[in-house]
mmCIF file with all atom_site columns, C-alpha atoms in Angstrom:
data_model
loop_
_atom_site.group_PDB
_atom_site.id
_atom_site.type_symbol
_atom_site.label_atom_id
_atom_site.label_alt_id
_atom_site.label_comp_id
_atom_site.label_asym_id
_atom_site.label_entity_id
_atom_site.label_seq_id
_atom_site.pdbx_PDB_ins_code
_atom_site.Cartn_x
_atom_site.Cartn_y
_atom_site.Cartn_z
_atom_site.occupancy
_atom_site.B_iso_or_equiv
_atom_site.pdbx_formal_charge
_atom_site.auth_seq_id
_atom_site.auth_comp_id
_atom_site.auth_asym_id
_atom_site.auth_atom_id
_atom_site.pdbx_PDB_model_num
ATOM 1   C CA . SER A 1 1   ? 74.377  225.630 167.804 1.00 0.00 ? 1   SER A CA 1
ATOM 2   C CA . GLN A 1 2   ? 75.525  227.487 170.661 1.00 0.00 ? 2   GLN A CA 1
ATOM 3   C CA . LYS A 1 3   ? 74.618  231.530 170.089 1.00 0.00 ? 3   LYS A CA 1
ATOM 4   C CA . ILE A 1 4   ? 74.859  234.409 172.139 1.00 0.00 ? 4   ILE A CA 1
ATOM 5   C CA . GLU A 1 5   ? 73.263  237.925 171.630 1.00 0.00 ? 5   GLU A CA 1
ATOM 6   C CA . GLN A 1 6   ? 74.033  240.967 173.063 1.00 0.00 ? 6   GLN A CA 1
ATOM 7   C CA . ASN A 1 7   ? 71.353  243.084 172.664 1.00 0.00 ? 7   ASN A CA 1
ATOM 8   C CA . SER A 1 8   ? 72.629  246.594 171.821 1.00 0.00 ? 8   SER A CA 1
ATOM 9   C CA . GLU A 1 9   ? 75.507  247.447 170.020 1.00 0.00 ? 9   GLU A CA 1
ATOM 10  C CA . ALA A 1 10  ? 75.384  250.923 171.015 1.00 0.00 ? 10  ALA A CA 1
ATOM 11  C CA . LEU A 1 11  ? 74.266  252.246 174.735 1.00 0.00 ? 11  LEU A CA 1
ATOM 12  C CA . ASN A 1 12  ? 74.302  256.229 175.872 1.00 0.00 ? 12  ASN A CA 1
ATOM 13  C CA . ILE A 1 13  ? 73.857  256.982 179.315 1.00 0.00 ? 13  ILE A CA 1
ATOM 14  C CA . GLN A 1 14  ? 73.872  259.985 181.087 1.00 0.00 ? 14  GLN A CA 1
ATOM 15  C CA . GLU A 1 15  ? 76.346  260.217 183.946 1.00 0.00 ? 15  GLU A CA 1
ATOM 16  C CA . GLY A 1 16  ? 75.438  259.007 187.194 1.00 0.00 ? 16  GLY A CA 1
ATOM 17  C CA . LYS A 1 17  ? 72.373  256.645 185.992 1.00 0.00 ? 17  LYS A CA 1
ATOM 18  C CA . THR A 1 18  ? 72.364  253.069 185.883 1.00 0.00 ? 18  THR A CA 1
ATOM 19  C CA . ALA A 1 19  ? 73.431  251.495 182.575 1.00 0.00 ? 19  ALA A CA 1
ATOM 20  C CA . THR A 1 20  ? 71.984  248.171 182.398 1.00 0.00 ? 20  THR A CA 1
ATOM 21  C CA . LEU A 1 21  ? 73.280  245.287 179.385 1.00 0.00 ? 21  LEU A CA 1
ATOM 22  C CA . THR A 1 22  ? 71.621  242.353 178.218 1.00 0.00 ? 22  THR A CA 1
ATOM 23  C CA . CYS A 1 23  ? 73.129  239.061 177.382 1.00 0.00 ? 23  CYS A CA 1
ATOM 24  C CA . ASN A 1 24  ? 70.614  236.213 175.896 1.00 0.00 ? 24  ASN A CA 1
ATOM 25  C CA . TYR A 1 25  ? 72.119  232.683 175.067 1.00 0.00 ? 25  TYR A CA 1
ATOM 26  C CA . THR A 1 26  ? 70.526  229.527 173.722 1.00 0.00 ? 26  THR A CA 1
ATOM 27  C CA . ASN A 1 27  ? 72.284  225.776 173.763 1.00 0.00 ? 27  ASN A CA 1
ATOM 28  C CA . TYR A 1 28  ? 74.892  225.809 176.622 1.00 0.00 ? 28  TYR A CA 1
ATOM 29  C CA . SER A 1 29  ? 74.249  223.716 179.800 1.00 0.00 ? 29  SER A CA 1
ATOM 30  C CA . PRO A 1 30  ? 75.848  223.943 182.389 1.00 0.00 ? 30  PRO A CA 1
ATOM 31  C CA . ALA A 1 31  ? 76.378  227.453 181.874 1.00 0.00 ? 31  ALA A CA 1
ATOM 32  C CA . TYR A 1 32  ? 79.184  229.918 183.289 1.00 0.00 ? 32  TYR A CA 1
ATOM 33  C CA . LEU A 1 33  ? 78.731  233.326 182.054 1.00 0.00 ? 33  LEU A CA 1
ATOM 34  C CA . GLN A 1 34  ? 81.322  235.699 182.349 1.00 0.00 ? 34  GLN A CA 1
ATOM 35  C CA . TRP A 1 35  ? 81.657  239.508 181.385 1.00 0.00 ? 35  TRP A CA 1
ATOM 36  C CA . TYR A 1 36  ? 84.610  241.476 180.214 1.00 0.00 ? 36  TYR A CA 1
ATOM 37  C CA . ARG A 1 37  ? 85.378  245.168 179.198 1.00 0.00 ? 37  ARG A CA 1
ATOM 38  C CA . GLN A 1 38  ? 87.430  245.727 176.245 1.00 0.00 ? 38  GLN A CA 1
ATOM 39  C CA . ASP A 1 39  ? 89.241  249.324 175.787 1.00 0.00 ? 39  ASP A CA 1
ATOM 40  C CA . PRO A 1 40  ? 90.058  250.457 171.832 1.00 0.00 ? 40  PRO A CA 1
ATOM 41  C CA . GLY A 1 41  ? 93.476  248.812 171.279 1.00 0.00 ? 41  GLY A CA 1
ATOM 42  C CA . ARG A 1 42  ? 93.627  246.636 174.086 1.00 0.00 ? 42  ARG A CA 1
ATOM 43  C CA . GLY A 1 43  ? 92.405  243.022 175.012 1.00 0.00 ? 43  GLY A CA 1
ATOM 44  C CA . PRO A 1 44  ? 89.271  242.383 177.115 1.00 0.00 ? 44  PRO A CA 1
ATOM 45  C CA . VAL A 1 45  ? 89.983  242.448 180.827 1.00 0.00 ? 45  VAL A CA 1
ATOM 46  C CA . PHE A 1 46  ? 87.882  240.263 183.126 1.00 0.00 ? 46  PHE A CA 1
ATOM 47  C CA . LEU A 1 47  ? 85.020  241.905 185.383 1.00 0.00 ? 47  LEU A CA 1
ATOM 48  C CA . LEU A 1 48  ? 82.633  238.978 186.897 1.00 0.00 ? 48  LEU A CA 1
ATOM 49  C CA . LEU A 1 49  ? 82.136  235.475 186.601 1.00 0.00 ? 49  LEU A CA 1
ATOM 50  C CA . ILE A 1 50  ? 78.819  233.919 187.412 1.00 0.00 ? 50  ILE A CA 1
ATOM 51  C CA . ARG A 1 51  ? 77.857  230.481 187.435 1.00 0.00 ? 51  ARG A CA 1
ATOM 52  C CA . GLU A 1 52  ? 74.504  228.506 186.582 1.00 0.00 ? 52  GLU A CA 1
ATOM 53  C CA . ASN A 1 53  ? 73.392  227.998 190.152 1.00 0.00 ? 53  ASN A CA 1
ATOM 54  C CA . GLU A 1 54  ? 73.893  231.447 191.163 1.00 0.00 ? 54  GLU A CA 1
ATOM 55  C CA . LYS A 1 55  ? 71.022  234.350 190.949 1.00 0.00 ? 55  LYS A CA 1
ATOM 56  C CA . GLU A 1 56  ? 73.294  237.461 191.363 1.00 0.00 ? 56  GLU A CA 1
ATOM 57  C CA . LYS A 1 57  ? 77.001  238.430 191.720 1.00 0.00 ? 57  LYS A CA 1
ATOM 58  C CA . ARG A 1 58  ? 78.388  241.954 193.004 1.00 0.00 ? 58  ARG A CA 1
ATOM 59  C CA . LYS A 1 59  ? 81.329  243.639 192.617 1.00 0.00 ? 59  LYS A CA 1
ATOM 60  C CA . GLU A 1 60  ? 82.038  247.563 193.877 1.00 0.00 ? 60  GLU A CA 1
ATOM 61  C CA . ARG A 1 61  ? 79.391  249.460 191.301 1.00 0.00 ? 61  ARG A CA 1
ATOM 62  C CA . LEU A 1 62  ? 79.168  246.026 189.230 1.00 0.00 ? 62  LEU A CA 1
ATOM 63  C CA . LYS A 1 63  ? 76.133  243.850 189.323 1.00 0.00 ? 63  LYS A CA 1
ATOM 64  C CA . VAL A 1 64  ? 75.330  240.511 187.264 1.00 0.00 ? 64  VAL A CA 1
ATOM 65  C CA . THR A 1 65  ? 72.272  238.848 187.346 1.00 0.00 ? 65  THR A CA 1
ATOM 66  C CA . PHE A 1 66  ? 71.486  235.114 185.574 1.00 0.00 ? 66  PHE A CA 1
ATOM 67  C CA . ASP A 1 67  ? 68.412  233.664 185.078 1.00 0.00 ? 67  ASP A CA 1
ATOM 68  C CA . THR A 1 68  ? 68.871  230.327 183.443 1.00 0.00 ? 68  THR A CA 1
ATOM 69  C CA . THR A 1 69  ? 64.889  229.794 182.806 1.00 0.00 ? 69  THR A CA 1
ATOM 70  C CA . LEU A 1 70  ? 65.508  232.765 180.814 1.00 0.00 ? 70  LEU A CA 1
ATOM 71  C CA . LYS A 1 71  ? 68.726  232.299 179.584 1.00 0.00 ? 71  LYS A CA 1
ATOM 72  C CA . GLN A 1 72  ? 69.509  235.666 180.036 1.00 0.00 ? 72  GLN A CA 1
ATOM 73  C CA . SER A 1 73  ? 72.354  238.016 182.196 1.00 0.00 ? 73  SER A CA 1
ATOM 74  C CA . LEU A 1 74  ? 71.732  241.277 182.992 1.00 0.00 ? 74  LEU A CA 1
ATOM 75  C CA . PHE A 1 75  ? 74.587  243.360 183.755 1.00 0.00 ? 75  PHE A CA 1
ATOM 76  C CA . HIS A 1 76  ? 74.621  246.700 185.720 1.00 0.00 ? 76  HIS A CA 1
ATOM 77  C CA . ILE A 1 77  ? 76.738  249.543 186.395 1.00 0.00 ? 77  ILE A CA 1
ATOM 78  C CA . THR A 1 78  ? 75.259  252.179 189.217 1.00 0.00 ? 78  THR A CA 1
ATOM 79  C CA . ALA A 1 79  ? 76.310  255.277 189.295 1.00 0.00 ? 79  ALA A CA 1
ATOM 80  C CA . SER A 1 80  ? 77.797  255.405 185.958 1.00 0.00 ? 80  SER A CA 1
ATOM 81  C CA . GLN A 1 81  ? 81.016  257.669 185.059 1.00 0.00 ? 81  GLN A CA 1
ATOM 82  C CA . PRO A 1 82  ? 82.649  258.392 181.810 1.00 0.00 ? 82  PRO A CA 1
ATOM 83  C CA . ALA A 1 83  ? 85.588  256.437 182.353 1.00 0.00 ? 83  ALA A CA 1
ATOM 84  C CA . ASP A 1 84  ? 82.973  253.350 182.384 1.00 0.00 ? 84  ASP A CA 1
ATOM 85  C CA . SER A 1 85  ? 82.513  254.229 178.814 1.00 0.00 ? 85  SER A CA 1
ATOM 86  C CA . ALA A 1 86  ? 84.179  250.981 176.907 1.00 0.00 ? 86  ALA A CA 1
ATOM 87  C CA . THR A 1 87  ? 82.645  248.010 174.952 1.00 0.00 ? 87  THR A CA 1
ATOM 88  C CA . TYR A 1 88  ? 81.468  244.960 177.147 1.00 0.00 ? 88  TYR A CA 1
ATOM 89  C CA . LEU A 1 89  ? 81.822  241.793 176.024 1.00 0.00 ? 89  LEU A CA 1
ATOM 90  C CA . CYS A 1 90  ? 79.391  238.949 177.381 1.00 0.00 ? 90  CYS A CA 1
ATOM 91  C CA . GLY A 1 91  ? 81.200  235.327 177.369 1.00 0.00 ? 91  GLY A CA 1
ATOM 92  C CA . LEU A 1 92  ? 79.871  231.787 177.921 1.00 0.00 ? 92  LEU A CA 1
ATOM 93  C CA . THR A 1 93  ? 81.514  228.455 178.658 1.00 0.00 ? 93  THR A CA 1
ATOM 94  C CA . SER A 1 94  ? 80.321  224.995 179.370 1.00 0.00 ? 94  SER A CA 1
ATOM 95  C CA . GLY A 1 95  ? 82.640  224.240 181.928 1.00 0.00 ? 95  GLY A CA 1
ATOM 96  C CA . GLY A 1 96  ? 85.454  221.843 182.152 1.00 0.00 ? 96  GLY A CA 1
ATOM 97  C CA . GLY A 1 97  ? 88.342  224.150 183.177 1.00 0.00 ? 97  GLY A CA 1
ATOM 98  C CA . ALA A 1 98  ? 90.438  225.231 180.114 1.00 0.00 ? 98  ALA A CA 1
ATOM 99  C CA . ASP A 1 99  ? 87.245  225.977 178.020 1.00 0.00 ? 99  ASP A CA 1
ATOM 100 C CA . GLY A 1 100 ? 87.430  228.592 175.472 1.00 0.00 ? 100 GLY A CA 1
ATOM 101 C CA . LEU A 1 101 ? 84.801  231.383 175.679 1.00 0.00 ? 101 LEU A CA 1
ATOM 102 C CA . THR A 1 102 ? 82.211  231.998 172.969 1.00 0.00 ? 102 THR A CA 1
ATOM 103 C CA . PHE A 1 103 ? 81.106  235.598 173.186 1.00 0.00 ? 103 PHE A CA 1
ATOM 104 C CA . GLY A 1 104 ? 78.510  237.780 171.872 1.00 0.00 ? 104 GLY A CA 1
ATOM 105 C CA . LYS A 1 105 ? 79.095  240.730 169.916 1.00 0.00 ? 105 LYS A CA 1
ATOM 106 C CA . GLY A 1 106 ? 79.683  243.254 172.633 1.00 0.00 ? 106 GLY A CA 1
ATOM 107 C CA . THR A 1 107 ? 77.777  246.614 173.568 1.00 0.00 ? 107 THR A CA 1
ATOM 108 C CA . HIS A 1 108 ? 79.617  249.847 173.077 1.00 0.00 ? 108 HIS A CA 1
ATOM 109 C CA . LEU A 1 109 ? 78.797  251.965 176.383 1.00 0.00 ? 109 LEU A CA 1
ATOM 110 C CA . ILE A 1 110 ? 78.746  255.672 176.092 1.00 0.00 ? 110 ILE A CA 1
ATOM 111 C CA . ILE A 1 111 ? 78.400  257.673 179.607 1.00 0.00 ? 111 ILE A CA 1
ATOM 112 C CA . GLN A 1 112 ? 77.857  261.151 178.863 1.00 0.00 ? 112 GLN A CA 1
ATOM 113 C CA . PRO A 1 113 ? 78.857  263.723 181.288 1.00 0.00 ? 113 PRO A CA 1
ATOM 114 C CA . GLU B 2 1   ? 99.382  245.099 182.455 1.00 0.00 ? 1   GLU B CA 1
ATOM 115 C CA . THR B 2 2   ? 97.639  241.625 182.723 1.00 0.00 ? 2   THR B CA 1
ATOM 116 C CA . GLY B 2 3   ? 100.679 239.556 182.593 1.00 0.00 ? 3   GLY B CA 1
ATOM 117 C CA . VAL B 2 4   ? 100.432 238.359 179.258 1.00 0.00 ? 4   VAL B CA 1
ATOM 118 C CA . THR B 2 5   ? 102.225 240.209 176.377 1.00 0.00 ? 5   THR B CA 1
ATOM 119 C CA . GLN B 2 6   ? 102.103 239.679 172.468 1.00 0.00 ? 6   GLN B CA 1
ATOM 120 C CA . THR B 2 7   ? 104.679 240.558 169.820 1.00 0.00 ? 7   THR B CA 1
ATOM 121 C CA . PRO B 2 8   ? 104.300 241.793 167.223 1.00 0.00 ? 8   PRO B CA 1
ATOM 122 C CA . ARG B 2 9   ? 102.034 244.732 168.146 1.00 0.00 ? 9   ARG B CA 1
ATOM 123 C CA . HIS B 2 10  ? 101.198 245.511 164.333 1.00 0.00 ? 10  HIS B CA 1
ATOM 124 C CA . LEU B 2 11  ? 102.281 243.478 161.720 1.00 0.00 ? 11  LEU B CA 1
ATOM 125 C CA . VAL B 2 12  ? 101.704 243.890 157.877 1.00 0.00 ? 12  VAL B CA 1
ATOM 126 C CA . MET B 2 13  ? 102.459 241.085 155.361 1.00 0.00 ? 13  MET B CA 1
ATOM 127 C CA . GLY B 2 14  ? 101.784 239.988 151.829 1.00 0.00 ? 14  GLY B CA 1
ATOM 128 C CA . MET B 2 15  ? 99.811  236.752 151.040 1.00 0.00 ? 15  MET B CA 1
ATOM 129 C CA . THR B 2 16  ? 103.001 235.005 150.264 1.00 0.00 ? 16  THR B CA 1
ATOM 130 C CA . ASN B 2 17  ? 104.974 235.589 153.187 1.00 0.00 ? 17  ASN B CA 1
ATOM 131 C CA . LYS B 2 18  ? 105.312 233.562 156.273 1.00 0.00 ? 18  LYS B CA 1
ATOM 132 C CA . LYS B 2 19  ? 105.191 235.002 159.970 1.00 0.00 ? 19  LYS B CA 1
ATOM 133 C CA . SER B 2 20  ? 104.783 233.980 163.372 1.00 0.00 ? 20  SER B CA 1
ATOM 134 C CA . LEU B 2 21  ? 102.790 235.748 166.248 1.00 0.00 ? 21  LEU B CA 1
ATOM 135 C CA . LYS B 2 22  ? 104.291 235.088 169.774 1.00 0.00 ? 22  LYS B CA 1
ATOM 136 C CA . CYS B 2 23  ? 102.617 235.109 173.051 1.00 0.00 ? 23  CYS B CA 1
ATOM 137 C CA . GLU B 2 24  ? 104.119 234.918 176.461 1.00 0.00 ? 24  GLU B CA 1
ATOM 138 C CA . GLN B 2 25  ? 102.403 234.523 179.572 1.00 0.00 ? 25  GLN B CA 1
ATOM 139 C CA . HIS B 2 26  ? 104.053 235.586 183.518 1.00 0.00 ? 26  HIS B CA 1
ATOM 140 C CA . LEU B 2 27  ? 101.247 234.178 185.267 1.00 0.00 ? 27  LEU B CA 1
ATOM 141 C CA . GLY B 2 28  ? 102.044 230.492 186.046 1.00 0.00 ? 28  GLY B CA 1
ATOM 142 C CA . HIS B 2 29  ? 98.874  229.501 184.465 1.00 0.00 ? 29  HIS B CA 1
ATOM 143 C CA . ASN B 2 30  ? 98.503  226.150 182.586 1.00 0.00 ? 30  ASN B CA 1
ATOM 144 C CA . ALA B 2 31  ? 96.048  226.971 179.358 1.00 0.00 ? 31  ALA B CA 1
ATOM 145 C CA . MET B 2 32  ? 96.565  229.248 176.885 1.00 0.00 ? 32  MET B CA 1
ATOM 146 C CA . TYR B 2 33  ? 94.228  230.251 174.035 1.00 0.00 ? 33  TYR B CA 1
ATOM 147 C CA . TRP B 2 34  ? 94.152  232.421 170.589 1.00 0.00 ? 34  TRP B CA 1
ATOM 148 C CA . TYR B 2 35  ? 91.309  234.378 169.474 1.00 0.00 ? 35  TYR B CA 1
ATOM 149 C CA . LYS B 2 36  ? 90.214  236.251 166.677 1.00 0.00 ? 36  LYS B CA 1
ATOM 150 C CA . GLN B 2 37  ? 88.545  239.850 166.358 1.00 0.00 ? 37  GLN B CA 1
ATOM 151 C CA . SER B 2 38  ? 87.279  240.890 163.183 1.00 0.00 ? 38  SER B CA 1
ATOM 152 C CA . ALA B 2 39  ? 85.425  244.149 162.750 1.00 0.00 ? 39  ALA B CA 1
ATOM 153 C CA . LYS B 2 40  ? 81.614  243.618 163.381 1.00 0.00 ? 40  LYS B CA 1
ATOM 154 C CA . LYS B 2 41  ? 82.215  240.306 164.762 1.00 0.00 ? 41  LYS B CA 1
ATOM 155 C CA . PRO B 2 42  ? 82.557  238.421 168.007 1.00 0.00 ? 42  PRO B CA 1
ATOM 156 C CA . LEU B 2 43  ? 85.752  237.509 169.299 1.00 0.00 ? 43  LEU B CA 1
ATOM 157 C CA . GLU B 2 44  ? 85.913  233.982 167.429 1.00 0.00 ? 44  GLU B CA 1
ATOM 158 C CA . LEU B 2 45  ? 87.966  231.370 169.569 1.00 0.00 ? 45  LEU B CA 1
ATOM 159 C CA . MET B 2 46  ? 90.682  229.306 167.195 1.00 0.00 ? 46  MET B CA 1
ATOM 160 C CA . PHE B 2 47  ? 92.642  227.074 169.579 1.00 0.00 ? 47  PHE B CA 1
ATOM 161 C CA . VAL B 2 48  ? 93.157  226.068 173.031 1.00 0.00 ? 48  VAL B CA 1
ATOM 162 C CA . TYR B 2 49  ? 96.073  224.441 174.900 1.00 0.00 ? 49  TYR B CA 1
ATOM 163 C CA . ASN B 2 50  ? 95.619  223.026 178.149 1.00 0.00 ? 50  ASN B CA 1
ATOM 164 C CA . PHE B 2 51  ? 99.024  221.823 179.808 1.00 0.00 ? 51  PHE B CA 1
ATOM 165 C CA . LYS B 2 52  ? 101.023 221.873 176.307 1.00 0.00 ? 52  LYS B CA 1
ATOM 166 C CA . GLU B 2 53  ? 98.542  219.707 174.798 1.00 0.00 ? 53  GLU B CA 1
ATOM 167 C CA . GLN B 2 54  ? 96.019  220.873 172.092 1.00 0.00 ? 54  GLN B CA 1
ATOM 168 C CA . THR B 2 55  ? 92.559  220.176 173.574 1.00 0.00 ? 55  THR B CA 1
ATOM 169 C CA . GLU B 2 56  ? 90.494  222.469 170.780 1.00 0.00 ? 56  GLU B CA 1
ATOM 170 C CA . ASN B 2 57  ? 91.091  223.553 167.184 1.00 0.00 ? 57  ASN B CA 1
ATOM 171 C CA . ASN B 2 58  ? 87.548  225.056 166.184 1.00 0.00 ? 58  ASN B CA 1
ATOM 172 C CA . SER B 2 59  ? 87.822  224.410 162.488 1.00 0.00 ? 59  SER B CA 1
ATOM 173 C CA . VAL B 2 60  ? 90.621  226.834 161.862 1.00 0.00 ? 60  VAL B CA 1
ATOM 174 C CA . PRO B 2 61  ? 92.180  226.354 158.192 1.00 0.00 ? 61  PRO B CA 1
ATOM 175 C CA . SER B 2 62  ? 95.619  224.885 158.132 1.00 0.00 ? 62  SER B CA 1
ATOM 176 C CA . ARG B 2 63  ? 97.214  228.548 156.579 1.00 0.00 ? 63  ARG B CA 1
ATOM 177 C CA . PHE B 2 64  ? 97.338  229.261 160.691 1.00 0.00 ? 64  PHE B CA 1
ATOM 178 C CA . SER B 2 65  ? 99.105  226.734 162.614 1.00 0.00 ? 65  SER B CA 1
ATOM 179 C CA . PRO B 2 66  ? 99.567  227.030 166.532 1.00 0.00 ? 66  PRO B CA 1
ATOM 180 C CA . GLU B 2 67  ? 102.816 225.863 168.587 1.00 0.00 ? 67  GLU B CA 1
ATOM 181 C CA . CYS B 2 68  ? 102.794 225.284 172.420 1.00 0.00 ? 68  CYS B CA 1
ATOM 182 C CA . PRO B 2 69  ? 106.271 224.887 173.181 1.00 0.00 ? 69  PRO B CA 1
ATOM 183 C CA . ASN B 2 70  ? 105.558 225.069 176.959 1.00 0.00 ? 70  ASN B CA 1
ATOM 184 C CA . SER B 2 71  ? 103.229 226.023 179.333 1.00 0.00 ? 71  SER B CA 1
ATOM 185 C CA . SER B 2 72  ? 104.237 230.091 178.967 1.00 0.00 ? 72  SER B CA 1
ATOM 186 C CA . HIS B 2 73  ? 104.688 230.175 175.471 1.00 0.00 ? 73  HIS B CA 1
ATOM 187 C CA . LEU B 2 74  ? 102.334 229.727 172.615 1.00 0.00 ? 74  LEU B CA 1
ATOM 188 C CA . PHE B 2 75  ? 103.217 231.233 168.709 1.00 0.00 ? 75  PHE B CA 1
ATOM 189 C CA . LEU B 2 76  ? 100.746 231.123 165.940 1.00 0.00 ? 76  LEU B CA 1
ATOM 190 C CA . HIS B 2 77  ? 102.370 230.314 162.758 1.00 0.00 ? 77  HIS B CA 1
ATOM 191 C CA . LEU B 2 78  ? 100.959 232.175 159.576 1.00 0.00 ? 78  LEU B CA 1
ATOM 192 C CA . HIS B 2 79  ? 101.250 231.497 155.862 1.00 0.00 ? 79  HIS B CA 1
ATOM 193 C CA . THR B 2 80  ? 99.867  232.114 152.456 1.00 0.00 ? 80  THR B CA 1
ATOM 194 C CA . LEU B 2 81  ? 97.081  234.157 154.332 1.00 0.00 ? 81  LEU B CA 1
ATOM 195 C CA . GLN B 2 82  ? 94.165  236.091 152.868 1.00 0.00 ? 82  GLN B CA 1
ATOM 196 C CA . PRO B 2 83  ? 93.189  239.729 152.859 1.00 0.00 ? 83  PRO B CA 1
ATOM 197 C CA . GLU B 2 84  ? 90.134  238.489 155.126 1.00 0.00 ? 84  GLU B CA 1
ATOM 198 C CA . ASP B 2 85  ? 92.176  237.416 157.864 1.00 0.00 ? 85  ASP B CA 1
ATOM 199 C CA . SER B 2 86  ? 93.385  240.829 158.292 1.00 0.00 ? 86  SER B CA 1
ATOM 200 C CA . ALA B 2 87  ? 91.925  241.373 162.100 1.00 0.00 ? 87  ALA B CA 1
ATOM 201 C CA . LEU B 2 88  ? 93.255  241.413 165.404 1.00 0.00 ? 88  LEU B CA 1
ATOM 202 C CA . TYR B 2 89  ? 94.709  238.440 166.904 1.00 0.00 ? 89  TYR B CA 1
ATOM 203 C CA . LEU B 2 90  ? 94.473  238.126 170.815 1.00 0.00 ? 90  LEU B CA 1
ATOM 204 C CA . CYS B 2 91  ? 96.309  235.670 173.165 1.00 0.00 ? 91  CYS B CA 1
ATOM 205 C CA . ALA B 2 92  ? 94.784  234.377 176.435 1.00 0.00 ? 92  ALA B CA 1
ATOM 206 C CA . SER B 2 93  ? 95.839  232.751 179.470 1.00 0.00 ? 93  SER B CA 1
ATOM 207 C CA . SER B 2 94  ? 93.988  230.933 182.341 1.00 0.00 ? 94  SER B CA 1
ATOM 208 C CA . GLN B 2 95  ? 94.814  228.654 185.358 1.00 0.00 ? 95  GLN B CA 1
ATOM 209 C CA . GLY B 2 96  ? 93.738  225.491 183.138 1.00 0.00 ? 96  GLY B CA 1
ATOM 210 C CA . GLU B 2 97  ? 92.037  222.963 185.508 1.00 0.00 ? 97  GLU B CA 1
ATOM 211 C CA . ARG B 2 98  ? 91.968  219.204 184.430 1.00 0.00 ? 98  ARG B CA 1
ATOM 212 C CA . GLU B 2 99  ? 88.530  218.503 186.150 1.00 0.00 ? 99  GLU B CA 1
ATOM 213 C CA . GLY B 2 100 ? 85.412  221.117 185.998 1.00 0.00 ? 100 GLY B CA 1
ATOM 214 C CA . GLY B 2 101 ? 85.366  224.653 186.975 1.00 0.00 ? 101 GLY B CA 1
ATOM 215 C CA . ALA B 2 102 ? 85.205  227.691 184.967 1.00 0.00 ? 102 ALA B CA 1
ATOM 216 C CA . ASP B 2 103 ? 88.371  229.430 183.979 1.00 0.00 ? 103 ASP B CA 1
ATOM 217 C CA . THR B 2 104 ? 88.899  233.344 183.844 1.00 0.00 ? 104 THR B CA 1
ATOM 218 C CA . GLN B 2 105 ? 90.597  234.030 181.212 1.00 0.00 ? 105 GLN B CA 1
ATOM 219 C CA . TYR B 2 106 ? 93.606  236.897 180.721 1.00 0.00 ? 106 TYR B CA 1
ATOM 220 C CA . PHE B 2 107 ? 93.976  238.691 177.420 1.00 0.00 ? 107 PHE B CA 1
ATOM 221 C CA . GLY B 2 108 ? 97.354  240.058 176.094 1.00 0.00 ? 108 GLY B CA 1
ATOM 222 C CA . PRO B 2 109 ? 97.033  243.449 174.029 1.00 0.00 ? 109 PRO B CA 1
ATOM 223 C CA . GLY B 2 110 ? 96.650  241.520 170.509 1.00 0.00 ? 110 GLY B CA 1
ATOM 224 C CA . THR B 2 111 ? 98.275  241.944 167.294 1.00 0.00 ? 111 THR B CA 1
ATOM 225 C CA . ARG B 2 112 ? 96.854  243.842 164.568 1.00 0.00 ? 112 ARG B CA 1
ATOM 226 C CA . LEU B 2 113 ? 97.456  241.907 161.539 1.00 0.00 ? 113 LEU B CA 1
ATOM 227 C CA . THR B 2 114 ? 96.919  243.223 157.939 1.00 0.00 ? 114 THR B CA 1
ATOM 228 C CA . VAL B 2 115 ? 97.419  240.948 154.720 1.00 0.00 ? 115 VAL B CA 1
ATOM 229 C CA . LEU B 2 116 ? 97.859  242.585 151.566 1.00 0.00 ? 116 LEU B CA 1
#
């Protein structure tokens, strides 16, 4: 069966440092991996998508890498700020257009001033 | 605002009640989704509609009944629920392609459901 693991339930990072979140998966091929941010009481908000044939994607202070050999994605926030504190969700789909996502449990990131 | 609205935002119901959750998207998308989010568990996909046709039912109990009258509206009809069905129910929409690709999803704020 398909399985997604986000290694840390919670992660505390000092402001200004780089936060790195991990997402591991099994039994997906091809794979499209998406990262979402969720704030308390709100729905998830899309951040970045990376395809199986892509190694890295960037958007402002965000960077996502994808290693299909290790079946792992890393999500980096550089120069972290307290406003980056939220739960970050990793979601996977095998593609096919309107394909619902399978999500990990999420990592609760806390950026301390 | 993501362009996806859900009503009501909060709902308390008894196990014998019948209620409905409503979702509306203003993005011109063709696909709509229901997800369930329980404490300490991952977001769980429940149903997928693409161009008004149900394309996925993720082994959801029959006490949950979806309805998609058009590409902009999605309902989740609830009846004889159990206390363990208490959760945040999230609606999402995406562009919806008939072939290939990977859609990004736009989520509504969710309906917080409590079953007594």
